[in-house]
């Protein structure tokens, strides 16, 4: 009679009493159990009840197994927000067999995968997803790895060399990146700004997430992102420091330091929990600002990372009502879904999340959110309809006007009556931005300068409301998220087209006044948002060229003496003798501000000022950039236009 005695990972034999038993379910089915690994010399962490050896002695673990157990049993720092393990709980057997079960989600096998059929039939630990009737596949608990001496020399994707490089980077992160954060007193103000004005609209973080364990890497990263977002608020100007006794920094320097620190830390792999990778990547994508053309794609790249980790976790698939973290999972999914649409509009990118791949009911998800976020998601739904007009292959050849609900009715539907005026105004700017985009007939962009009759009133009213809210009603009180400069830029483009193509002098002058005002609003935000900076660079050059052309044409048409207009300037503010060009520009500016530019256009009504621009000025590039605001496909060229125009 031959007996087969099981051996451990080192090849030493195990006694029969020490061999792990099958789990209860497999024993009942009389099946071979694969849910618990072999027992290691009395290791209490292995599956099965502890057994005594012969006599009164217990078998002791070897030094190698003792060190492994010590390393595995190191307690993880708990965070108030859930981790990957809490979203997808794994069985105790899987935890015993796989050390990193807490940081890796269970694999999902879709019904298109033939492996799913066998998994569901043979595994007791699998469960079918409940996102739709019948489901789309199964979740399989990780199978514990078995010792395989033949493949022990084959490096895995997470090879030792890669881990060694990451270990070398950690010292740099702890010495240079993680210390770059606002002191406690300054951070208290920045945190209050963020959670009062920004997080209610885009709740990617939960407030308790940044109140405990302040020295843990994840919490440090959250503090950095919160400070980065809050830095755009005017109230934060006196709190932009990165050390307790450090000097006050400019917005650009402060934000660049924080953005680089967070991005470097994420790239280094210091954060392994995918739930936090989703949160941090999504927040950084929304709030980081490029500083040059080479960084123009960073926000879109971070959005794609957030979507990638979300899909890996399966957050796009609905969970049952009994799941303890259903509300949190649904909110994170809504944040990433909204961010993906915003990225598509801001940067001319294809959307990565499609409703046909989502297991949630989108309308139910929106209704389950807090009122500010619910209102944002309702506007995002409108934006999704608008983007559909601009997708390649579906651009209509005839004018299309999307039916738009009244914003006041949307506030009532979102139960957002109790929101502050500044919060509602910030969301109203985004609503009017989408309204402007909805009036653009894609086939008309290059063929005609005239808007469609039904769209003209909506576009003009929306642009005027954006300018009024930002420049008059709520100056310095808004939630200064990237939605604000985006809306002002669209308003600038509307006024530019009116100024550029209108045949009536009164409308041309009105367009120029609105264009100048929107330029000033963007200039007040150019140290917060890169988009504002690029738009201001183009707009100011256009205004300067217009002033030169108007002054030259006024001189040619015998309008009031330019030298006498120049004498109106106080003597102490100008030199005794001014060049002719300087006096011409002063007259043009004063004439524009007083509305006297009509004198020129009344004398020559069909005069095209743009036709008298300096031939070296690339007017075609300006036209393409500013009109491109209406077309998602060319939005990414803002950085190229900025380089061309210096």
Coordinates of C-alpha atoms in Angstrom, one line a residue:
X1 CA 0.0 0.0 0.0
X2 CA 1.4 3.4 -1.0
X3 CA 0.7 6.5 1.0
X4 CA 1.0 10.0 -0.5
X5 CA 2.1 12.6 2.1
X6 CA 1.6 16.3 1.3
X7 CA 4.7 18.5 1.4
X8 CA 5.0 22.2 2.1
X9 CA 6.5 25.0 -0.1
X10 CA 10.0 24.0 0.9
X11 CA 9.6 20.4 0.0
X12 CA 9.5 19.0 3.5
X13 CA 6.8 16.4 4.3
X14 CA 3.8 17.3 6.4
X15 CA 2.1 14.9 8.9
X16 CA -1.4 13.7 8.1
X17 CA -2.7 15.6 11.1
X18 CA -1.4 18.8 9.7
X19 CA -2.9 18.6 6.3
X20 CA -5.6 21.3 5.8
X21 CA -9.2 20.0 5.7
X22 CA -11.6 20.9 3.0
X23 CA -14.1 23.6 3.7
X24 CA -17.6 22.7 4.9
X25 CA -19.3 23.2 1.6
X26 CA -16.8 21.1 -0.4
X27 CA -17.0 18.4 2.2
X28 CA -20.8 18.2 1.8
X29 CA -20.5 18.0 -2.0
X30 CA -17.5 15.6 -1.7
X31 CA -15.5 17.8 -4.0
X32 CA -11.8 18.6 -4.0
X33 CA -11.5 21.9 -2.1
X34 CA -9.5 24.7 -3.8
X35 CA -10.5 27.4 -1.4
X36 CA -7.9 26.8 1.3
X37 CA -4.2 26.5 0.7
X38 CA -1.8 23.9 2.4
X39 CA -1.0 24.4 6.0
X40 CA 2.4 25.6 6.9
X41 CA 3.8 23.8 10.0
X42 CA 1.1 24.8 12.4
X43 CA 0.7 28.3 11.1
X44 CA -2.4 29.6 12.9
X45 CA -3.2 31.9 10.0
X46 CA -4.0 29.0 7.6
X47 CA -7.4 27.4 7.0
X48 CA -8.8 24.8 9.3
X49 CA -8.8 24.3 13.0
X50 CA -5.4 24.1 14.8
X51 CA -4.4 20.5 15.6
X52 CA -1.9 19.3 18.2
X53 CA 1.0 17.1 17.3
X54 CA 1.7 13.9 19.1
X55 CA 2.4 14.3 22.8
X56 CA 2.1 17.7 24.3
X57 CA 4.3 19.7 21.9
X58 CA 3.1 21.9 19.1
X59 CA 5.0 22.1 15.9
X60 CA 6.7 25.5 15.6
X61 CA 6.9 27.6 12.5
X62 CA 10.1 27.9 10.7
X63 CA 11.9 31.3 10.8
X64 CA 10.9 32.0 7.2
X65 CA 7.2 31.4 7.8
X66 CA 7.4 33.4 11.0
X67 CA 8.8 36.4 9.2
X68 CA 6.2 36.1 6.5
X69 CA 3.4 35.9 9.1
X70 CA 4.8 39.0 10.8
X71 CA 4.8 40.9 7.5
X72 CA 1.3 39.9 6.6
X73 CA -0.2 40.7 10.0
X74 CA 1.0 44.3 10.1
X75 CA -2.1 46.3 10.7
X76 CA -3.2 48.5 7.9
X77 CA -4.0 52.1 8.7
X78 CA -7.7 52.5 8.7
X79 CA -9.3 55.4 6.9
X80 CA -12.8 56.8 7.5
X81 CA -13.6 56.1 3.8
X82 CA -13.9 52.6 2.4
X83 CA -11.2 50.8 0.6
X84 CA -11.2 48.2 -2.2
X85 CA -11.7 45.4 0.2
X86 CA -14.8 47.0 1.7
X87 CA -16.3 47.5 -1.8
X88 CA -15.7 43.9 -2.9
X89 CA -15.3 41.8 0.2
X90 CA -13.4 38.6 -0.2
X91 CA -13.9 35.3 1.6
X92 CA -11.7 34.3 4.6
X93 CA -10.3 31.5 2.6
X94 CA -9.2 33.8 -0.2
X95 CA -7.7 36.1 2.4
X96 CA -5.6 33.3 3.9
X97 CA -4.4 32.2 0.5
X98 CA -3.6 35.6 -0.9
X99 CA -1.7 38.2 1.1
X100 CA -2.8 41.1 -1.0
X101 CA -6.4 40.3 -1.3
X102 CA -7.3 43.6 0.5
X103 CA -5.7 45.7 -2.3
X104 CA -6.8 43.8 -5.4
X105 CA -10.5 43.5 -6.5
X106 CA -11.9 40.1 -7.3
X107 CA -11.8 39.3 -11.0
X108 CA -14.9 39.7 -13.1
X109 CA -15.7 37.3 -15.9
X110 CA -18.2 38.6 -18.5
X111 CA -20.6 36.3 -20.1
X112 CA -18.7 36.8 -23.4
X113 CA -15.8 34.9 -21.7
X114 CA -16.2 31.1 -21.9
X115 CA -14.4 30.8 -18.7
X116 CA -17.3 32.4 -16.9
X117 CA -19.5 29.4 -17.6
X118 CA -17.1 27.0 -16.0
X119 CA -16.3 29.3 -13.1
X120 CA -20.0 29.6 -12.2
X121 CA -20.6 25.9 -12.4
X122 CA -17.6 24.8 -10.4
X123 CA -16.9 27.5 -7.9
X124 CA -18.9 28.0 -4.7
X125 CA -17.4 31.5 -4.1
X126 CA -18.6 33.1 -7.3
X127 CA -21.5 35.4 -7.4
X128 CA -23.5 36.8 -10.4
X129 CA -23.6 40.5 -10.8
X130 CA -27.0 42.1 -10.1
X131 CA -26.8 45.2 -12.3
X132 CA -29.4 43.9 -14.8
X133 CA -31.9 41.1 -15.0
X134 CA -29.8 38.0 -15.6
X135 CA -26.6 39.9 -15.0
X136 CA -23.6 40.3 -17.3
X137 CA -21.1 37.9 -15.8
X138 CA -19.8 36.7 -12.4
X139 CA -17.5 37.9 -9.7
X140 CA -15.0 35.3 -8.7
X141 CA -13.2 35.3 -5.4
X142 CA -9.4 35.1 -5.9
X143 CA -8.0 31.6 -5.9
X144 CA -5.0 31.2 -3.5
X145 CA -1.8 30.6 -5.4
X146 CA -0.1 27.2 -5.2
X147 CA 3.5 26.6 -5.0
X148 CA 5.0 26.0 -8.5
X149 CA 8.7 25.5 -8.5
X150 CA 8.9 25.4 -12.3
X151 CA 7.7 29.0 -12.7
X152 CA 9.4 30.5 -9.7
X153 CA 12.1 32.1 -11.8
X154 CA 9.7 33.8 -14.2
X155 CA 9.3 37.5 -13.3
X156 CA 5.8 38.7 -12.9
X157 CA 4.4 42.1 -14.1
X158 CA 5.0 43.4 -10.6
X159 CA 8.7 42.2 -10.8
X160 CA 11.2 42.7 -8.1
X161 CA 13.2 45.2 -10.3
X162 CA 10.1 47.4 -10.6
X163 CA 9.5 47.2 -6.8
X164 CA 13.1 48.1 -6.2
X165 CA 12.8 51.2 -8.3
X166 CA 9.7 52.2 -6.5
X167 CA 11.5 51.7 -3.2
X168 CA 14.2 54.1 -4.3
X169 CA 11.6 56.7 -5.2
X170 CA 9.9 56.5 -1.8
X171 CA 12.6 58.4 -0.1
X172 CA 12.3 61.3 -2.6
X173 CA 8.6 61.4 -2.1
X174 CA 8.8 61.6 1.7
X175 CA 11.5 64.3 1.5
X176 CA 10.2 66.5 -1.3
X177 CA 6.7 65.7 -2.4
X178 CA 4.6 64.8 0.6
X179 CA 6.0 67.7 2.8
X180 CA 4.7 70.2 0.2
X181 CA 1.4 71.1 1.9
X182 CA -0.2 74.0 3.7
X183 CA 0.5 74.4 7.4
X184 CA -2.3 73.4 9.8
X185 CA -3.6 77.0 10.3
X186 CA -3.7 77.8 6.6
X187 CA -5.1 74.4 5.7
X188 CA -8.0 74.9 8.0
X189 CA -9.1 77.9 5.9
X190 CA -8.5 76.1 2.6
X191 CA -10.4 73.1 3.8
X192 CA -13.4 75.2 4.8
X193 CA -13.4 76.9 1.4
X194 CA -13.3 73.6 -0.4
X195 CA -16.0 71.8 1.6
X196 CA -18.3 74.8 1.6
X197 CA -18.0 75.9 -2.1
X198 CA -16.6 73.0 -4.2
X199 CA -17.1 69.6 -2.7
X200 CA -20.9 70.0 -2.5
X201 CA -20.9 70.4 -6.3
X202 CA -18.4 67.6 -7.0
X203 CA -18.3 65.4 -3.9
X204 CA -15.4 63.2 -4.7
X205 CA -14.2 63.3 -1.1
X206 CA -16.0 62.9 2.2
X207 CA -15.3 65.4 4.9
X208 CA -14.1 62.8 7.5
X209 CA -11.5 61.6 5.0
X210 CA -9.2 64.6 5.8
X211 CA -9.8 64.9 9.5
X212 CA -8.0 61.8 10.8
X213 CA -4.5 60.3 10.4
X214 CA -3.0 63.5 9.0
X215 CA 0.4 62.0 8.4
X216 CA -0.6 59.0 6.3
X217 CA 0.2 59.3 2.6
X218 CA -3.4 59.1 1.4
X219 CA -4.5 61.8 3.7
X220 CA -1.6 64.0 2.8
X221 CA -2.5 63.6 -0.9
X222 CA -6.1 64.5 -0.1
X223 CA -4.9 67.6 1.8
X224 CA -2.8 68.7 -1.2
X225 CA -5.7 68.2 -3.7
X226 CA -8.1 70.1 -1.4
X227 CA -5.6 73.0 -1.1
X228 CA -5.1 73.0 -4.8
X229 CA -8.8 73.3 -5.5
X230 CA -9.4 76.0 -2.8
X231 CA -6.4 78.1 -4.0
X232 CA -8.6 79.5 -6.8
X233 CA -10.9 81.3 -4.3
X234 CA -10.1 85.0 -3.6
X235 CA -10.3 84.3 0.1
X236 CA -7.4 81.8 -0.1
X237 CA -4.8 84.4 -1.3
X238 CA -3.4 85.0 2.2
X239 CA -3.0 81.2 3.0
X240 CA -0.9 80.0 0.1
X241 CA 2.1 78.6 1.9
X242 CA 3.8 75.2 1.9
X243 CA 5.7 75.5 5.2
X244 CA 4.7 76.9 8.7
X245 CA 7.1 79.9 8.5
X246 CA 7.4 80.0 4.7
X247 CA 6.7 83.0 2.5
X248 CA 3.4 83.7 0.9
X249 CA 3.4 82.2 -2.6
X250 CA 1.6 83.2 -5.8
X251 CA -1.3 81.1 -7.0
X252 CA 0.7 79.7 -9.9
X253 CA 3.7 78.7 -7.8
X254 CA 1.5 77.2 -5.0
X255 CA -0.7 75.2 -7.4
X256 CA 2.3 74.0 -9.5
X257 CA 4.0 72.8 -6.4
X258 CA 1.0 70.9 -5.2
X259 CA 0.1 69.5 -8.6
X260 CA 3.6 68.2 -9.3
X261 CA 3.8 66.6 -5.8
X262 CA 0.5 64.8 -6.1
X263 CA 1.1 63.6 -9.7
X264 CA 4.6 62.4 -8.8
X265 CA 3.3 60.5 -5.8
X266 CA 0.6 58.8 -7.8
X267 CA 3.0 57.9 -10.7
X268 CA 5.4 56.4 -8.1
X269 CA 2.8 53.9 -7.0
X270 CA 2.8 54.9 -3.4
X271 CA -1.0 54.6 -3.4
X272 CA -2.2 51.0 -4.2
X273 CA -5.8 51.1 -3.1
X274 CA -7.8 51.5 -6.3
X275 CA -10.7 53.3 -4.6
X276 CA -8.3 56.1 -3.5
X277 CA -6.7 56.1 -6.9
X278 CA -10.1 56.8 -8.4
X279 CA -10.8 59.6 -6.0
X280 CA -7.4 61.3 -6.3
X281 CA -7.1 60.9 -10.1
X282 CA -10.6 62.3 -10.6
X283 CA -10.1 65.3 -8.3
X284 CA -6.6 66.1 -9.7
X285 CA -8.0 65.9 -13.2
X286 CA -10.6 68.5 -12.5
X287 CA -8.5 70.9 -10.4
X288 CA -5.0 70.7 -11.8
X289 CA -4.0 73.4 -14.4
X290 CA -1.4 72.9 -17.1
X291 CA 1.5 75.4 -17.2
X292 CA 2.6 74.9 -20.8
X293 CA 1.7 73.2 -24.0
X294 CA 3.5 70.0 -23.1
X295 CA 1.2 69.5 -20.1
X296 CA -2.0 70.2 -22.0
X297 CA -3.1 66.6 -21.9
X298 CA -2.5 65.9 -18.2
X299 CA -6.1 66.5 -17.1
X300 CA -7.4 64.2 -19.8
X301 CA -4.8 61.6 -18.9
X302 CA -5.8 61.7 -15.2
X303 CA -9.5 61.3 -16.2
X304 CA -8.6 58.2 -18.2
X305 CA -6.8 56.8 -15.2
X306 CA -9.8 57.4 -13.0
X307 CA -12.1 55.7 -15.5
X308 CA -9.6 52.8 -15.8
X309 CA -9.5 52.1 -12.1
X310 CA -13.3 52.5 -11.9
X311 CA -13.7 49.9 -14.5
X312 CA -11.2 47.6 -12.8
X313 CA -13.2 47.8 -9.6
X314 CA -16.4 47.4 -11.4
X315 CA -18.0 50.5 -10.0
X316 CA -20.0 51.0 -13.2
X317 CA -21.9 47.8 -12.3
X318 CA -24.8 48.2 -9.9
X319 CA -24.7 46.5 -6.5
X320 CA -27.7 45.1 -4.6
X321 CA -29.6 47.1 -2.1
X322 CA -28.0 45.2 0.8
X323 CA -24.5 46.3 0.0
X324 CA -23.1 48.3 2.9
X325 CA -21.3 50.8 0.6
X326 CA -23.9 51.2 -2.1
X327 CA -24.4 55.0 -1.7
X328 CA -20.6 55.6 -1.7
X329 CA -20.0 53.4 -4.8
X330 CA -22.9 55.2 -6.6
X331 CA -21.5 58.6 -5.7
X332 CA -18.0 57.8 -6.9
X333 CA -19.4 56.4 -10.2
X334 CA -21.5 59.6 -10.7
X335 CA -18.4 61.8 -10.1
X336 CA -16.3 59.9 -12.7
X337 CA -19.2 59.8 -15.1
X338 CA -19.6 63.6 -14.8
X339 CA -15.9 64.2 -15.0
X340 CA -15.6 62.1 -18.2
X341 CA -18.3 64.3 -19.9
X342 CA -16.6 67.5 -18.7
X343 CA -13.3 66.4 -20.0
X344 CA -14.8 65.6 -23.4
X345 CA -16.2 69.2 -23.6
X346 CA -13.2 71.0 -22.2
X347 CA -10.4 69.2 -24.0
X348 CA -12.2 67.8 -27.1
X349 CA -11.8 64.2 -26.0
X350 CA -13.8 61.1 -26.7
X351 CA -15.9 60.0 -23.8
X352 CA -14.7 56.8 -22.1
X353 CA -17.9 55.9 -20.3
X354 CA -20.9 54.9 -22.3
X355 CA -24.3 54.2 -20.9
X356 CA -24.6 51.0 -22.8
X357 CA -21.8 49.6 -20.6
X358 CA -23.2 50.9 -17.3
X359 CA -25.2 48.7 -15.0
X360 CA -26.7 51.5 -13.0
X361 CA -29.8 53.4 -13.9
X362 CA -28.4 56.9 -14.5
X363 CA -31.6 58.7 -13.6
X364 CA -31.9 56.8 -10.3
X365 CA -28.3 57.6 -9.5
X366 CA -28.9 61.3 -10.1
X367 CA -32.0 61.3 -7.8
X368 CA -30.0 59.7 -5.0
X369 CA -27.4 62.5 -4.8
X370 CA -27.3 65.6 -2.6
X371 CA -29.0 68.6 -4.2
X372 CA -25.9 70.6 -5.4
X373 CA -24.4 67.5 -7.0
X374 CA -27.8 66.4 -8.3
X375 CA -28.2 69.7 -10.1
X376 CA -24.7 69.4 -11.7
X377 CA -25.6 65.9 -12.9
X378 CA -28.8 67.2 -14.5
X379 CA -26.7 69.8 -16.4
X380 CA -24.2 67.0 -17.3
X381 CA -27.1 65.0 -18.8
X382 CA -28.0 68.0 -21.0
X383 CA -24.3 68.3 -22.0
X384 CA -24.3 64.7 -23.1
X385 CA -27.1 65.4 -25.5
X386 CA -25.3 68.4 -26.9
X387 CA -22.0 66.4 -27.4
X388 CA -24.0 63.9 -29.4
X389 CA -24.5 66.6 -32.0
X390 CA -20.7 66.9 -32.5
X391 CA -19.7 63.3 -32.7
X392 CA -18.0 62.2 -35.9
X393 CA -20.3 60.6 -38.4
X394 CA -23.5 62.0 -36.7
X395 CA -23.1 65.7 -37.3
X396 CA -26.4 66.9 -38.8
X397 CA -26.5 68.8 -42.1
X398 CA -29.5 70.9 -41.0
X399 CA -29.9 73.1 -37.9
X400 CA -30.8 71.2 -34.7
X401 CA -32.1 73.0 -31.6
X402 CA -32.1 70.8 -28.4
X403 CA -35.1 71.4 -26.2
X404 CA -33.8 73.0 -23.0
X405 CA -35.5 73.1 -19.6
X406 CA -35.7 76.3 -17.7
X407 CA -33.0 76.5 -15.0
X408 CA -35.4 77.6 -12.3
X409 CA -37.4 74.4 -13.0
X410 CA -34.2 72.3 -12.8
X411 CA -33.5 73.9 -9.4
X412 CA -37.0 72.8 -8.2
X413 CA -36.6 69.3 -9.6
X414 CA -33.3 68.9 -7.9
X415 CA -34.7 70.1 -4.6
X416 CA -32.0 72.7 -4.4
X417 CA -34.0 75.7 -3.2
X418 CA -32.0 75.9 0.0
X419 CA -28.6 76.2 -1.7
X420 CA -26.7 79.5 -1.4
X421 CA -26.9 82.0 -4.1
X422 CA -23.3 81.7 -5.0
X423 CA -23.6 77.9 -5.4
X424 CA -26.6 78.2 -7.6
X425 CA -25.0 81.0 -9.6
X426 CA -21.9 78.8 -10.2
X427 CA -24.1 76.0 -11.6
X428 CA -26.1 78.5 -13.6
X429 CA -22.9 79.6 -15.4
X430 CA -22.4 76.0 -16.4
X431 CA -26.1 75.7 -17.5
X432 CA -25.7 78.8 -19.8
X433 CA -22.4 77.4 -21.1
X434 CA -24.3 74.2 -22.3
X435 CA -27.1 76.4 -23.7
X436 CA -24.5 78.3 -25.9
X437 CA -23.1 75.0 -27.1
X438 CA -26.6 73.6 -27.9
X439 CA -27.2 76.4 -30.4
X440 CA -24.3 75.7 -32.6
X441 CA -25.2 73.8 -35.7
X442 CA -22.0 71.7 -36.4
X443 CA -22.4 71.8 -40.2
X444 CA -22.6 75.6 -40.1
X445 CA -19.3 76.3 -38.2
X446 CA -17.3 77.0 -41.3
X447 CA -20.0 77.7 -43.9
X448 CA -21.8 80.6 -42.3
X449 CA -21.2 83.3 -39.7
X450 CA -24.9 83.8 -39.1
X451 CA -26.5 81.9 -36.2
X452 CA -29.7 80.1 -36.8
X453 CA -32.7 82.4 -36.0
X454 CA -34.1 80.2 -33.2
X455 CA -30.6 79.9 -31.7
X456 CA -29.6 83.5 -31.8
X457 CA -31.7 84.7 -28.8
X458 CA -30.7 81.7 -26.6
X459 CA -27.0 82.2 -27.4
X460 CA -27.0 85.9 -26.8
X461 CA -29.0 85.7 -23.6
X462 CA -26.8 82.9 -22.2
X463 CA -23.6 84.8 -23.0
X464 CA -24.9 88.0 -21.4
X465 CA -26.0 86.1 -18.2
X466 CA -22.6 84.6 -17.8
X467 CA -20.9 87.9 -18.1
X468 CA -23.3 89.5 -15.7
X469 CA -23.1 86.8 -13.0
X470 CA -19.3 86.7 -13.0
X471 CA -18.6 90.4 -13.5
X472 CA -21.4 92.0 -11.5
X473 CA -23.8 89.9 -9.4
X474 CA -21.4 87.5 -7.7
X475 CA -17.9 89.0 -8.0
X476 CA -15.5 87.0 -5.8
X477 CA -18.3 84.9 -4.3
X478 CA -18.6 82.0 -6.9
X479 CA -17.3 78.4 -6.5
X480 CA -14.2 79.0 -8.6
X481 CA -14.0 75.7 -10.4
X482 CA -12.9 75.3 -14.0
X483 CA -16.6 75.6 -15.0
X484 CA -16.3 79.4 -14.5
X485 CA -13.5 80.3 -17.0
X486 CA -15.0 77.8 -19.5
X487 CA -18.3 79.7 -19.4
X488 CA -16.6 83.1 -19.7
X489 CA -14.6 81.9 -22.6
X490 CA -17.7 80.8 -24.5
X491 CA -19.3 84.2 -23.8
X492 CA -16.1 85.8 -25.2
X493 CA -16.5 83.7 -28.4
X494 CA -20.1 84.8 -28.8
X495 CA -19.2 88.5 -28.5
X496 CA -16.3 87.9 -30.9
X497 CA -18.5 86.5 -33.6
X498 CA -20.9 89.4 -33.1
X499 CA -18.1 91.9 -33.4
X500 CA -16.4 90.1 -36.3
X501 CA -19.4 89.4 -38.6
X502 CA -22.2 91.9 -37.7
X503 CA -23.1 94.3 -40.5
X504 CA -24.8 96.9 -38.3
X505 CA -22.4 99.4 -36.6
X506 CA -24.4 99.4 -33.4
X507 CA -24.2 95.6 -33.0
X508 CA -20.5 95.6 -33.9
X509 CA -19.8 98.2 -31.2
X510 CA -21.9 96.3 -28.7
X511 CA -20.0 93.1 -29.5
X512 CA -16.7 94.9 -28.9
X513 CA -17.8 96.2 -25.6
X514 CA -18.9 92.7 -24.5
X515 CA -15.6 91.3 -25.9
X516 CA -13.6 93.8 -23.9
X517 CA -15.5 93.1 -20.7
X518 CA -15.1 89.3 -21.0
X519 CA -11.4 89.8 -21.6
X520 CA -11.1 91.7 -18.4
X521 CA -13.0 89.0 -16.5
X522 CA -10.7 86.3 -17.9
X523 CA -7.6 88.4 -17.1
X524 CA -8.8 88.5 -13.4
X525 CA -8.6 84.7 -13.4
X526 CA -5.5 84.1 -15.5
X527 CA -3.4 83.3 -12.4
X528 CA -5.9 80.6 -11.5
X529 CA -6.8 78.9 -14.8
X530 CA -4.6 78.2 -17.8
X531 CA -7.5 78.5 -20.2
X532 CA -8.1 82.1 -19.0
X533 CA -4.4 82.9 -19.7
X534 CA -4.5 81.5 -23.3
X535 CA -7.8 83.3 -24.1
X536 CA -6.6 86.6 -22.7
X537 CA -3.4 86.4 -24.8
X538 CA -5.4 86.2 -28.0
X539 CA -8.1 88.7 -27.0
X540 CA -5.8 91.5 -26.0
X541 CA -3.9 91.2 -29.3
X542 CA -7.2 91.4 -31.2
X543 CA -8.2 94.5 -29.2
X544 CA -4.8 96.2 -29.8
X545 CA -5.0 95.5 -33.5
X546 CA -8.6 96.9 -33.6
X547 CA -7.5 100.0 -31.8
X548 CA -4.7 100.6 -34.3
X549 CA -7.0 100.0 -37.3
X550 CA -9.7 102.3 -35.9
X551 CA -7.2 105.1 -35.2
X552 CA -5.8 104.8 -38.7
X553 CA -9.2 104.8 -40.3
X554 CA -10.4 107.7 -38.2
X555 CA -7.4 109.7 -39.3
X556 CA -8.0 108.9 -43.0
X557 CA -11.7 109.9 -42.7
X558 CA -11.0 113.3 -41.1
X559 CA -12.5 112.6 -37.7
X560 CA -11.6 114.8 -34.7
X561 CA -7.9 115.8 -34.4
X562 CA -6.1 113.0 -32.7
X563 CA -3.6 115.4 -31.0
X564 CA -6.4 117.3 -29.3
X565 CA -7.9 114.1 -28.0
X566 CA -4.5 113.1 -26.7
X567 CA -4.2 116.4 -24.7
X568 CA -7.2 115.4 -22.6
X569 CA -4.8 113.0 -20.8
X570 CA -3.4 114.7 -17.6
X571 CA 0.1 116.1 -18.1
X572 CA 1.6 114.1 -15.2
X573 CA 0.6 110.8 -16.8
X574 CA 2.2 111.1 -20.2
X575 CA 5.3 112.5 -21.7
X576 CA 5.3 116.0 -23.3
X577 CA 5.8 114.6 -26.8
X578 CA 4.1 111.4 -27.8
X579 CA 4.6 109.3 -31.0
X580 CA 1.7 109.5 -33.5
X581 CA 0.9 105.8 -32.9
X582 CA 0.6 106.2 -29.2
X583 CA -1.7 109.2 -29.6
X584 CA -3.8 107.2 -32.1
X585 CA -4.2 104.4 -29.7
X586 CA -5.2 106.7 -26.9
X587 CA -7.9 108.2 -29.0
X588 CA -9.2 104.9 -30.2
X589 CA -9.4 103.6 -26.6
X590 CA -11.2 106.8 -25.3
X591 CA -13.5 106.8 -28.3
X592 CA -14.4 103.1 -27.7
X593 CA -15.1 103.7 -24.0
X594 CA -17.3 106.7 -24.7
X595 CA -19.1 104.9 -27.5
X596 CA -17.9 107.5 -30.0
X597 CA -16.5 104.8 -32.3
X598 CA -19.9 104.9 -33.9
X599 CA -18.8 108.1 -35.6
X600 CA -16.4 106.2 -37.7
X601 CA -18.9 103.4 -38.6
X602 CA -21.7 105.9 -39.2
X603 CA -19.5 107.7 -41.8
X604 CA -18.6 104.4 -43.4
X605 CA -21.2 101.8 -42.4
X606 CA -19.9 98.9 -44.4
X607 CA -16.3 99.4 -43.2
X608 CA -14.5 96.2 -42.2
X609 CA -12.1 97.0 -39.4
X610 CA -10.7 93.5 -39.5
X611 CA -9.7 93.9 -43.1
X612 CA -7.3 96.7 -42.1
X613 CA -5.4 94.6 -39.6
X614 CA -1.6 94.4 -39.9
X615 CA -0.9 91.7 -42.5
X616 CA 1.6 90.1 -40.2
X617 CA -1.2 89.4 -37.6
X618 CA -2.5 85.9 -37.9
X619 CA -6.2 86.7 -37.9
X620 CA -7.1 83.2 -39.3
X621 CA -5.5 81.6 -36.2
X622 CA -7.6 83.8 -33.9
X623 CA -10.8 83.0 -35.8
X624 CA -10.1 79.3 -35.6
X625 CA -9.3 79.4 -31.9
X626 CA -12.2 81.5 -30.7
X627 CA -14.8 80.0 -33.0
X628 CA -13.3 76.6 -32.1
X629 CA -14.8 77.1 -28.6
X630 CA -18.1 76.1 -30.1
X631 CA -16.7 72.9 -31.5
X632 CA -15.4 70.2 -29.1
X633 CA -13.1 68.7 -31.7
X634 CA -10.8 71.8 -31.8
X635 CA -10.8 72.7 -28.1
X636 CA -7.4 71.1 -27.5
X637 CA -5.8 73.6 -29.9
X638 CA -5.9 76.4 -27.4
X639 CA -2.4 75.7 -26.4
X640 CA -1.1 75.7 -30.0
X641 CA -2.8 79.1 -30.6
X642 CA -1.2 80.4 -27.5
X643 CA 2.2 79.4 -28.8
X644 CA 1.6 80.9 -32.2
X645 CA 0.5 84.2 -30.8
X646 CA 3.3 84.4 -28.3

